[in-house]
Coordinates of C-alpha atoms and ligand atoms in Angstrom, one line a residue:
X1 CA 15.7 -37.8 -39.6
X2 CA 18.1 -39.4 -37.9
X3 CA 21.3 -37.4 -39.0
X4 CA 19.1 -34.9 -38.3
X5 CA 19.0 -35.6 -34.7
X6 CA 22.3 -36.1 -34.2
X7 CA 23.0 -32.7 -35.7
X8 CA 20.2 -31.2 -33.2
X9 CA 22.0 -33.3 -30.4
X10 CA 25.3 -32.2 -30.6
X11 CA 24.1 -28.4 -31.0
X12 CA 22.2 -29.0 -27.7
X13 CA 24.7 -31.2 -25.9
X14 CA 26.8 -27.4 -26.5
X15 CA 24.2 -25.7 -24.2
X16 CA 23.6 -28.5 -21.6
X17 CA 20.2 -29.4 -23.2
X18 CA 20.5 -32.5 -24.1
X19 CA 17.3 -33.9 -22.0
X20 CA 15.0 -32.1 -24.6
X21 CA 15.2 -34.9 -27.0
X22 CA 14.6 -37.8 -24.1
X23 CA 11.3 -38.7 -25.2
X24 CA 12.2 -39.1 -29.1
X25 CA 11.8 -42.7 -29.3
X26 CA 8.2 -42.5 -27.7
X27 CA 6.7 -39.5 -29.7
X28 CA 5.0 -39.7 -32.9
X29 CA 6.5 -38.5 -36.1
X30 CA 4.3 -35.6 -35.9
X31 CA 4.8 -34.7 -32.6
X32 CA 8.8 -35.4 -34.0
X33 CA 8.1 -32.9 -36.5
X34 CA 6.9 -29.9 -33.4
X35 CA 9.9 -30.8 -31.2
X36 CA 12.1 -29.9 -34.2
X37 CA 10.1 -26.9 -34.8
X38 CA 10.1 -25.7 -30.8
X39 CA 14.1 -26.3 -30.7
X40 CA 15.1 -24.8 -34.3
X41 CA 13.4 -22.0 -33.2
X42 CA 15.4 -21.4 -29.7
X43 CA 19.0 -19.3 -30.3
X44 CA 20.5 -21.7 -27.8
X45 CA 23.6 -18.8 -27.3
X46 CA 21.6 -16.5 -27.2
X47 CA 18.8 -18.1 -24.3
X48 CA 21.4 -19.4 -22.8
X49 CA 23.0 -16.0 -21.7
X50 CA 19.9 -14.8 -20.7
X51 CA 19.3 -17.1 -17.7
X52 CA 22.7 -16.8 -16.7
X53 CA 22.4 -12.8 -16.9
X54 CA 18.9 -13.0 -15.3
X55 CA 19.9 -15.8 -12.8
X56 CA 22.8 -13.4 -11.2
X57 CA 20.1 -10.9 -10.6
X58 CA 18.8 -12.8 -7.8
X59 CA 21.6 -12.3 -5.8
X60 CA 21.5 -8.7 -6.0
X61 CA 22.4 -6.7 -2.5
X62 CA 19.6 -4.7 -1.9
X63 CA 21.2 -2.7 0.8
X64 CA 23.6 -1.9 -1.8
X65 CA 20.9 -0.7 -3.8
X66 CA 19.0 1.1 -1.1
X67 CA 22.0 3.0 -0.3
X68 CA 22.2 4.1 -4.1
X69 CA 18.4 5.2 -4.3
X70 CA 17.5 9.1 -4.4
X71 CA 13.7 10.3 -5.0
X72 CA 13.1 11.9 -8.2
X73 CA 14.4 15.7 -8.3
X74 CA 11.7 18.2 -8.8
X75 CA 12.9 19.6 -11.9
X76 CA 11.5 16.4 -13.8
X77 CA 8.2 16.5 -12.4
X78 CA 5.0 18.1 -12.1
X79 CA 1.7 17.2 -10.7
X80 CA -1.5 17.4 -12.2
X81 CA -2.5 17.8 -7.8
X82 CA -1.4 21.2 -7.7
X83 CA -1.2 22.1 -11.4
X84 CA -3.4 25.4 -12.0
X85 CA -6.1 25.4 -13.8
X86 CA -4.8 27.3 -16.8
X87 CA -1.5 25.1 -16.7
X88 CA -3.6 21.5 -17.1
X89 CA -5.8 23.4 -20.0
X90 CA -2.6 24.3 -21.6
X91 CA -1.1 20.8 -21.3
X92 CA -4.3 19.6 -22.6
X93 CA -4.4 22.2 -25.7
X94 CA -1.0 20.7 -26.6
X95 CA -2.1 17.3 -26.6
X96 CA -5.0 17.9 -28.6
X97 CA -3.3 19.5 -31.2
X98 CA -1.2 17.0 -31.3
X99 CA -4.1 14.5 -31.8
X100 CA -5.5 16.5 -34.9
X101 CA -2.4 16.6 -36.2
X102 CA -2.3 13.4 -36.9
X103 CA 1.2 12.6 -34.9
X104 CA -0.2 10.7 -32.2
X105 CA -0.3 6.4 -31.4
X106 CA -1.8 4.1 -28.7
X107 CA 0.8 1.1 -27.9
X108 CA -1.1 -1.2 -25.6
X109 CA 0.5 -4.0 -24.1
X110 CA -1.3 -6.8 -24.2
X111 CA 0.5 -9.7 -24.9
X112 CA 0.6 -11.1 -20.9
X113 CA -0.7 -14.5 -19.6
X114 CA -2.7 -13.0 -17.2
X115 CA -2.3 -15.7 -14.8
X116 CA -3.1 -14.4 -11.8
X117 CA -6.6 -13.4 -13.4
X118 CA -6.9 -16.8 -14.8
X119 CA -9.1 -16.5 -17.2
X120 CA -8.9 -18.8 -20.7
X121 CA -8.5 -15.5 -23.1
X122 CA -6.3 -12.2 -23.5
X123 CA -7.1 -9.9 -20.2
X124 CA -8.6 -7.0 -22.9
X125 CA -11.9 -9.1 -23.7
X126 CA -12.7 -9.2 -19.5
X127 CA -15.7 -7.3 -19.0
X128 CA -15.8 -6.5 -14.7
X129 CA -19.6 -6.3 -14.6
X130 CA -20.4 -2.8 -15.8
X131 CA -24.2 -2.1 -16.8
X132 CA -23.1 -1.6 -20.6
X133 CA -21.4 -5.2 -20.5
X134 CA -17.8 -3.2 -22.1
X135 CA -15.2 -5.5 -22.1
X136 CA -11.7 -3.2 -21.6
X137 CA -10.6 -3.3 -24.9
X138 CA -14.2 -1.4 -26.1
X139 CA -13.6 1.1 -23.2
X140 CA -10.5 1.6 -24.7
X141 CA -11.4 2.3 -28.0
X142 CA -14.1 4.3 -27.2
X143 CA -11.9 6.7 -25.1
X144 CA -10.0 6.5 -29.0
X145 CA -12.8 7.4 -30.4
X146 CA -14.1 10.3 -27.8
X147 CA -11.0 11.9 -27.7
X148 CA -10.7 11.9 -32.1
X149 CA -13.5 13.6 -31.9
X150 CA -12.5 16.5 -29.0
X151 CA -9.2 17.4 -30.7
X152 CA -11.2 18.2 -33.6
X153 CA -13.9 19.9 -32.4
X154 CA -11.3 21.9 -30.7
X155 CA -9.0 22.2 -33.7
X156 CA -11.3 21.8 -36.9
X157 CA -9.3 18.7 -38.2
X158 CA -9.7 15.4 -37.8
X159 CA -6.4 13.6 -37.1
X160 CA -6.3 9.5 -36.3
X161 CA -4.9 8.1 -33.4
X162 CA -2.8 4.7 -34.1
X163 CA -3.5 2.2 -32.1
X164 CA -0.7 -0.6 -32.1
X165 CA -1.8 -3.2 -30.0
X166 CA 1.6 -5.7 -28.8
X167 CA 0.2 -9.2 -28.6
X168 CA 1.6 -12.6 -27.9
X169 CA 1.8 -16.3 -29.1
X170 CA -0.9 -16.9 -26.2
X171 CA -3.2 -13.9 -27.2
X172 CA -3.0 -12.7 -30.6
X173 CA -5.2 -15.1 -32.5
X174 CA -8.0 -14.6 -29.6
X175 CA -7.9 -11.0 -29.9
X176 CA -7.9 -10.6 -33.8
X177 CA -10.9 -12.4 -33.9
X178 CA -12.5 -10.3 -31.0
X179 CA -12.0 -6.8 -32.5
X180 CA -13.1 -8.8 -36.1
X181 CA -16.3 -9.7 -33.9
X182 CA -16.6 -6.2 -32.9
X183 CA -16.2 -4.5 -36.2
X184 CA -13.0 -2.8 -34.0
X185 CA -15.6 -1.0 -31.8
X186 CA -16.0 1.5 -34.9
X187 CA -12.6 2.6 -34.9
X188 CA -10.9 2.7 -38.8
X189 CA -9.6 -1.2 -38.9
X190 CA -6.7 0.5 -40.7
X191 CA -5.7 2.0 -38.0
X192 CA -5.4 -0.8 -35.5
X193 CA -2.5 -2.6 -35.9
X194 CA -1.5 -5.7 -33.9
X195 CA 1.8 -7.3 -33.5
X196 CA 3.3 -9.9 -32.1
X197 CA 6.6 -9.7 -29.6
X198 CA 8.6 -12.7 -28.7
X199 CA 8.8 -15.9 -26.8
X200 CA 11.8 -17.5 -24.3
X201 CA 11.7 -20.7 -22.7
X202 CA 11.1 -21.1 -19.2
X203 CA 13.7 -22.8 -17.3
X204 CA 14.6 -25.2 -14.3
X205 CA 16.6 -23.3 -11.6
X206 CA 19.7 -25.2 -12.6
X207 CA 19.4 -23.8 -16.5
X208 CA 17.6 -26.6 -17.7
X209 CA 15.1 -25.6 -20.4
X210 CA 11.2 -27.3 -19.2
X211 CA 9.7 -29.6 -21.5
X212 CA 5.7 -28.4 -21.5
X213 CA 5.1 -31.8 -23.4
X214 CA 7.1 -34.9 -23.9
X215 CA 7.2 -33.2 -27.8
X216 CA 7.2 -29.0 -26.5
X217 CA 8.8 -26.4 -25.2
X218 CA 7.8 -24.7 -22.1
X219 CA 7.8 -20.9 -23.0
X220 CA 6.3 -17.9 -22.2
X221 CA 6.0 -14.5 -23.7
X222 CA 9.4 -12.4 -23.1
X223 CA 8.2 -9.6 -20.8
X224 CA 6.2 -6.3 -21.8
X225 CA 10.1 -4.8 -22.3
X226 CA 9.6 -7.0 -25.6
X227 CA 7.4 -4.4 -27.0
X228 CA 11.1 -2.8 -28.4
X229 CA 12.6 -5.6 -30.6
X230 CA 8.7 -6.5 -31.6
X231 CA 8.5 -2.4 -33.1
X232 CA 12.0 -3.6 -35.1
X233 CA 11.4 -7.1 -35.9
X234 CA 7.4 -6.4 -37.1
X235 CA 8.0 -3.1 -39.0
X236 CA 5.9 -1.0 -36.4
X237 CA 8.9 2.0 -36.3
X238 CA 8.7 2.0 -40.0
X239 CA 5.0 2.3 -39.9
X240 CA 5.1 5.1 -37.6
X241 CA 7.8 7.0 -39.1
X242 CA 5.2 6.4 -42.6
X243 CA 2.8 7.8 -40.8
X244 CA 4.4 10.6 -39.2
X245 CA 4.1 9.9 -35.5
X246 CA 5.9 11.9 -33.0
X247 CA 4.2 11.2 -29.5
X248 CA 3.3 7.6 -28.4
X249 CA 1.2 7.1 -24.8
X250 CA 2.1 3.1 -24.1
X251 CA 0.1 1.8 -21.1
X252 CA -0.9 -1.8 -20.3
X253 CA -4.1 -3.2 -20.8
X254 CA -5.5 -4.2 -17.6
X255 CA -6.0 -0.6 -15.9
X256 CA -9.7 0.1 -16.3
X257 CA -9.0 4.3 -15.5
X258 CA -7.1 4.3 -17.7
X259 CA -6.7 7.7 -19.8
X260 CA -5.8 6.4 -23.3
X261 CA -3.5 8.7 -24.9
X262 CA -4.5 11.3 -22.3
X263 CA -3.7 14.7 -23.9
X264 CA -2.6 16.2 -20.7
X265 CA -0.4 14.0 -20.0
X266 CA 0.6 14.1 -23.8
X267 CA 0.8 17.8 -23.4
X268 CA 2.9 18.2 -20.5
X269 CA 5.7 16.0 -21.5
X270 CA 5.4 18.0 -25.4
X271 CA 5.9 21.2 -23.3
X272 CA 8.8 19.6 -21.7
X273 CA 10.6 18.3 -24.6
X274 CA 10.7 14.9 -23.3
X275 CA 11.6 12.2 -25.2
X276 CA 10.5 9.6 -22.5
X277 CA 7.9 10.2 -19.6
X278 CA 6.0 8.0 -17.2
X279 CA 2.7 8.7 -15.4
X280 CA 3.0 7.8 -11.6
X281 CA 0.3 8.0 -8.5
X282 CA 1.3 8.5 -5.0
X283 CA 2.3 5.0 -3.2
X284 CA -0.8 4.1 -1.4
X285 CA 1.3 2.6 1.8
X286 CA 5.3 1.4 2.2
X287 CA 4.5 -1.5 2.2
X288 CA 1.9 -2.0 -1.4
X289 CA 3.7 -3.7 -4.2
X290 CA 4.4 -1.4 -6.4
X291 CA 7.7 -0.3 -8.3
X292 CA 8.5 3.2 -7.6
X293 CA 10.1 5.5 -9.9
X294 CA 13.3 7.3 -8.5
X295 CA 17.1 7.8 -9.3
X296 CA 19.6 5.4 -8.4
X297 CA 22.8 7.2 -9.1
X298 CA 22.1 9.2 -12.2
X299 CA 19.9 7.5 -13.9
X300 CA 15.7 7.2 -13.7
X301 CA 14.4 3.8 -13.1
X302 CA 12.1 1.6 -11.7
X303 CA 12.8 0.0 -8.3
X304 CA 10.3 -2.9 -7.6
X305 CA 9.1 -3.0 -4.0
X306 CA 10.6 -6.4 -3.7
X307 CA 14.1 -4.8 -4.8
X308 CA 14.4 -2.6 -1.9
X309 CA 14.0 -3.0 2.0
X310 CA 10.5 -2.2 4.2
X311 CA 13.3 0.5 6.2
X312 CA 14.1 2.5 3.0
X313 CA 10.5 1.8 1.3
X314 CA 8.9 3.5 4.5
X315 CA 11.1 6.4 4.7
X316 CA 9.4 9.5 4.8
X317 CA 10.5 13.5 4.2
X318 CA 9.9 17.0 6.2
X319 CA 5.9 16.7 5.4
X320 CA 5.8 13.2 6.7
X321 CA 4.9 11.8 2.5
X322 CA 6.9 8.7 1.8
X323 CA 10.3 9.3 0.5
X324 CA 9.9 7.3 -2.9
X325 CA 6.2 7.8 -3.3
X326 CA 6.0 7.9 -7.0
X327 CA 4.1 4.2 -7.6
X328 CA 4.6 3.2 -11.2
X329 CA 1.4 2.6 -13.0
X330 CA 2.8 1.1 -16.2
X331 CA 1.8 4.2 -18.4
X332 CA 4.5 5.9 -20.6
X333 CA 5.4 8.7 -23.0
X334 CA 7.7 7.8 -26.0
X335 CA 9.0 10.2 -28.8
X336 CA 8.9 7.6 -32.1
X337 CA 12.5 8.5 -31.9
X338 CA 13.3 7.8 -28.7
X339 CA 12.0 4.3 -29.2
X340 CA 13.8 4.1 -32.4
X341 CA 17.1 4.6 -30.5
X342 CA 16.0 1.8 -27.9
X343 CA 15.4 -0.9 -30.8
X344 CA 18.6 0.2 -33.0
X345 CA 21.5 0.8 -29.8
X346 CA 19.8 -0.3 -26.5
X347 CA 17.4 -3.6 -26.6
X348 CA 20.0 -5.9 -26.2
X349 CA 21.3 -3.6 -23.0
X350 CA 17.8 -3.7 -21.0
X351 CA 18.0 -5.9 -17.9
X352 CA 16.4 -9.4 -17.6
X353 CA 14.2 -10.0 -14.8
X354 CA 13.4 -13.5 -13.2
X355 CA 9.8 -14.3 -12.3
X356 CA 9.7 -17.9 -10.2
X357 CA 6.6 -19.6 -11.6
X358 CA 4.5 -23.1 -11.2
X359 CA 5.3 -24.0 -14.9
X360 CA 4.0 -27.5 -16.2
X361 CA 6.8 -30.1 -16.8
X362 CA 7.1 -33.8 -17.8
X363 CA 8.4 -35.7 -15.0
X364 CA 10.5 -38.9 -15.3
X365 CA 8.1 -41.3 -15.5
X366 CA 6.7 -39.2 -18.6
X367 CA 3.3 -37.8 -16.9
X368 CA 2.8 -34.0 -17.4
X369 CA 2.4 -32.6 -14.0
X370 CA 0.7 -29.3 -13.3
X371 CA 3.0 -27.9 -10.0
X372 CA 1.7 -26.7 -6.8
X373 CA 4.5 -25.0 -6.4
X374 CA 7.2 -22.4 -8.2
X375 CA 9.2 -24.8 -9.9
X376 CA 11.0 -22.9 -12.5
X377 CA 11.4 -19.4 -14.1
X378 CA 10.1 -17.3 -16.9
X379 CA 12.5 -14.7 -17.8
X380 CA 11.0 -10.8 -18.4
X381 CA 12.1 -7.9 -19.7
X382 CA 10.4 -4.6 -18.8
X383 CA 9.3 -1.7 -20.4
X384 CA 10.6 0.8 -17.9
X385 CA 14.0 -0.2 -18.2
X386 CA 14.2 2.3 -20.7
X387 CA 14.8 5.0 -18.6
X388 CA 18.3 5.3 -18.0
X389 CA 18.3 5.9 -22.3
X390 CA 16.1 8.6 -21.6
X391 CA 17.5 12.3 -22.2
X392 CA 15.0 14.3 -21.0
X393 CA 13.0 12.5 -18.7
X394 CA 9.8 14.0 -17.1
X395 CA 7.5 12.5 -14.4
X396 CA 3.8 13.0 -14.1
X397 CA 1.5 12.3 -11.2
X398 CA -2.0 12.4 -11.2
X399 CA -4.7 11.1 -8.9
X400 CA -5.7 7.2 -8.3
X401 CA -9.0 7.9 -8.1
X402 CA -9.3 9.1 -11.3
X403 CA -6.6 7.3 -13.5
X404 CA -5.4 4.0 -12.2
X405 CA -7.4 0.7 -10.5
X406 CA -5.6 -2.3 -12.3
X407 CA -7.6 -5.7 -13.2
X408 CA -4.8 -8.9 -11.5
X409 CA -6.5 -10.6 -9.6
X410 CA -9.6 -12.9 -9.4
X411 CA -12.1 -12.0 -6.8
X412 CA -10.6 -14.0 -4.2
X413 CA -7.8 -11.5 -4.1
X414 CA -10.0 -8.8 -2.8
X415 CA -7.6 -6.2 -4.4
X416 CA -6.8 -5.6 -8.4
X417 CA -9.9 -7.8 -9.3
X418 CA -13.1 -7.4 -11.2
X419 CA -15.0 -6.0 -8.1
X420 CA -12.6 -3.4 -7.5
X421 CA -11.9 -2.3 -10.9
X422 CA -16.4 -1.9 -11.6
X423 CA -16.2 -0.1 -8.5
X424 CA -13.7 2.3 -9.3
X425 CA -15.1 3.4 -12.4
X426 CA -18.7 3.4 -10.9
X427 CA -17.2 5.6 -8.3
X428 CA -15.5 8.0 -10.7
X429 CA -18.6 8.5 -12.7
X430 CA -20.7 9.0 -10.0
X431 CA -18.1 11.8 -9.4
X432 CA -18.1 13.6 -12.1
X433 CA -21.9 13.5 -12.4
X434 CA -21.9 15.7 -8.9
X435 CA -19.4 17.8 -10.2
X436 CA -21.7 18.6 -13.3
X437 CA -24.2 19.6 -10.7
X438 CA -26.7 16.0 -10.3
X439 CA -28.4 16.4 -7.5
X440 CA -28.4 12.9 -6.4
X441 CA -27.2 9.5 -7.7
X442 CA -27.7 6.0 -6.9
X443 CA -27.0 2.7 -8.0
X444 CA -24.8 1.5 -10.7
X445 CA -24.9 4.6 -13.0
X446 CA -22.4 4.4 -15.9
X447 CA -21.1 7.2 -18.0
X448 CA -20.3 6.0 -22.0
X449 CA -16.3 7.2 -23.1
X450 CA -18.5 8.5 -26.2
X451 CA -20.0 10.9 -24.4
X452 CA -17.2 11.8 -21.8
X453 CA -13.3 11.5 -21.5
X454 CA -12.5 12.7 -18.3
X455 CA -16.6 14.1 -16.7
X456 CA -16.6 16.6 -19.8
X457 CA -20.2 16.9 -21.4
X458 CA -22.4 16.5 -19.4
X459 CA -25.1 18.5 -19.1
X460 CA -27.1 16.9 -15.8
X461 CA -27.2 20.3 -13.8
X462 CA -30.7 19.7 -11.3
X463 CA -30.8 15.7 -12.5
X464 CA -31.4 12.4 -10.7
X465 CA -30.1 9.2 -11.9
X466 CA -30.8 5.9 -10.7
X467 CA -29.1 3.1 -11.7
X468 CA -28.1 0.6 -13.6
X469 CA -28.3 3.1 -16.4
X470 CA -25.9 3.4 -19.1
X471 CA -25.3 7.6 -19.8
Ligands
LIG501 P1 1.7 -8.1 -15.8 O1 3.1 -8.1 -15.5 O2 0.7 -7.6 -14.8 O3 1.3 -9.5 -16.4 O4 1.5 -7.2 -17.1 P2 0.0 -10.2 -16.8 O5 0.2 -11.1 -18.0 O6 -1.1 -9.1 -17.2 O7 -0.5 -11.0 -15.6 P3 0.1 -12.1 -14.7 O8 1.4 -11.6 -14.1 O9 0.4 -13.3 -15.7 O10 -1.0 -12.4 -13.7 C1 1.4 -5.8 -17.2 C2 1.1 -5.4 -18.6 O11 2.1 -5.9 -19.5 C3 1.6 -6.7 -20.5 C4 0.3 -7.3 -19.9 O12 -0.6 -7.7 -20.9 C5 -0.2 -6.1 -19.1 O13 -0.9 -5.2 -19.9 N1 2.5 -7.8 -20.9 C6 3.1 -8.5 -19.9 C7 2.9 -7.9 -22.2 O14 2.3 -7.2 -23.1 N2 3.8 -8.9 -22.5 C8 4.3 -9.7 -21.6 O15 5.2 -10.6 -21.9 C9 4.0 -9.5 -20.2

């Protein structure tokens, strides 16, 4: 052991990190044995050229940048808002086909901490409150299962939809064992596949890696952008090029609307040969945080709200809409050959983003203190930062009310929490029980993904319903 820490001593006095090994001489052996573990596992180079690339990010200019930024040209977009009613049904027939064909995978992201939620396991099991209990991941899988079952109905063969679910060190073994629980909500188990993407260490501002523990790391996941070297790494390309996959809807797993491997939106970006395609809704206000898709010189990207100035993000056009209105939604298209070309040539090109964070250290005296404060920072990559890759890039935009009301926050936020997200859906139903011709509906009446996608199905012409009831 004790050549063995001077060998581990001199590689970190290399990188400045010399302070992880301060507590040796008061840890157990066993707790000698993790430290080894945590550190071995760290490429020191490799981390350390991260925070310095993700560090000189936080200078960036934004005037510079808002000077740079253009909205996104027509020609990539469309909108399912003025789409015609034989265009959407033509998008959709596309994306169905696809579906029976066998060529399409789910790649949900849901390997985050979750923090602001702050709740003890993976986002996926939360259930908001619905009458049926569904935690996301079931609503999910049932919109899986529902929409199996339409493309072959429609197209007289049944084709399986892939679902590839990206997990982390802090939520795999929690979810495994939910979907186990579940008996994977009746989907095939051979066709769920989990994964696990990467972890970096979370750092001081001044480059100093955190001790968590006197004996461990400080580390968090490496960003939902870690979903590319995680395909590589855990064999998931290989597995969908096995299987045949063309079209893959990524989307992350905390948006309660959300239209799992919608076959409009699936459709539409076949029809435009894209081999990478985001889904966007219109920016609710200048000033809500979300990124918004646009051009800065000639390339696609995401600009976050905090990247750009409240001047440029309230800039409107002729029609008085905001300028850069397209809010990103985290919900994606991907060829299986784009995203090979990301994990072989781009990965180690994506950008590194800094998130300042209230990360648990040891202190001098020893004591593991829980700050009230950001203290340090966890660095992200994303998955948009694809884009500029992208050589035929198409934009979608559909309607909030239908597709997107994200679960952040705890209740206390008033925004993004449970209570908004069992609204939204309750709301959305109610909707499309109207449409279908009930004649009145009250209370908390909820509408099954087994028996309807998107308000198909339902045969409620003359009905009242009166909830909670569970359709
Ligand atoms: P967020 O950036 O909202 O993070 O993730 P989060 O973990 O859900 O919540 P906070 O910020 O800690 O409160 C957007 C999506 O990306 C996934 C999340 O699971 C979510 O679906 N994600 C995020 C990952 O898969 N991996 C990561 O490392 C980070």
């Amino acid at each position: 052991m004790a050549t063995d820490i001077e060998r581990h001593l001199t590689k970190l006095r290399e990188f400045h990190q010399e302070h992880l090994l301060q507590y040796w001489d008061e840890i157990s052996d066993d707790e000698k044995l993790l430290l080894i573990k945590d550190i071995e596992e760290q490429n020191l180079k490799e981390v350390s050229t991260y925070f310095a690339t993700a560090i000189s990010s936080l200078d960036a200019d934004h005037l510079v940048l808002d000077a740079k930024l253009r909205p996104i040209p027509a020609k990539v977009s469309a909108s399912a808002l003025n789409s015609t009613p034989e265009e959407l049904e033509t998008y959709q027939d596309l994306g169905l086909k696809e579906i029976s064909d066998g060529r399409v995978a789910v790649l949900l992201m849901a390997g985050g901490q979750g923090t602001r939620l702050g709740v003890s396991y993976p986002k996926g099991m939360y259930d908001v409150g619905l009458p049926s209990g569904k935690s996301l991941f079931q609503l999910q899988a049932e919109r899986i299962l529902r929409l199996q079952n339409l493309a072959e109905l429609k197209y007289k063969k049944r084709g399986s939809i892939t679902w590839y679910i990206l997990t982390s060190e802090a939520t795999i073994r929690a979810t495994r064992e939910f979907f186990k629980r579940h008996n994977y909500f009746n989907l095939n188990e051979k066709n769920v596949i989990m994964f696990e993407q990467g972890m970096l260490p979370c750092f001081t501002l001044d480059g100093k890696i955190i001790l968590d523990e006197k004996y461990r790391l400080a580390r968090a996941p490496d960003g939902n952008g870690g979903l590319y070297r995680a395909l590589k790494v855990q064999r998931i390309l290989e597995d969908m090029a096995e299987k045949n996959i063309r079209s893959i809807h990524a989307h992350s797993v905390d948006n309660i609307l959300v239209k799992v491997a919608d076959p409009i939106f699936l459709g539409y970006c076949l029809s435009r040969s894209a081999d990478c395609g985001v889904k966007v809704v219109e920016k609710s206000s200048p000033t809500e945080a979300v990124g918004v898709v646009c051009q800065v010189d000639d390339s696609y990207q995401v600009v976050e709200y905090s990247e750009i100035t409240e001047e440029t993000a309230s800039l409107r056009d002729e029609n008085g809409r905001l300028k850069f209105i397209a809010g990103n939604i985290c919900n994606h298209y991907f060829t299986k050959d784009f995203l090979q070309s990301i994990a072989d040539v781009h990965e180690t090109e994506l950008k590194l983003h800094v998130a300042k964070k209230k990360i648990p250290y040891v202190n001098q005296k020893g004591e593991r203190v829980v700050p009230s404060t950001p203290n340090g920072i966890k660095i992200e990559k994303f998955v948009f930062d694809v884009f500029p890759f992208s050589k035929n890039f198409a934009v979608w935009e559909v309607t909030r009310k239908e597709e997107f009301s994200a679960l952040k926050n705890n209740d206390s936020a008033n925004r993004e929490c449970p209570s908004t997200a069992r609204k939204d859906v309750l709301e959305l139903h109610k909707n499309w029980l109207k449409q279908a011709g009930a004649t009145t509906v009250e209370g908390d009446v909820e509408i099954s993904p087994l028996v309807s996608y998107a308000g198909e199905n339902l045969s409620v012409e003359g009905k009242s319903f009166k909830g909670p009831i569970v359709l």
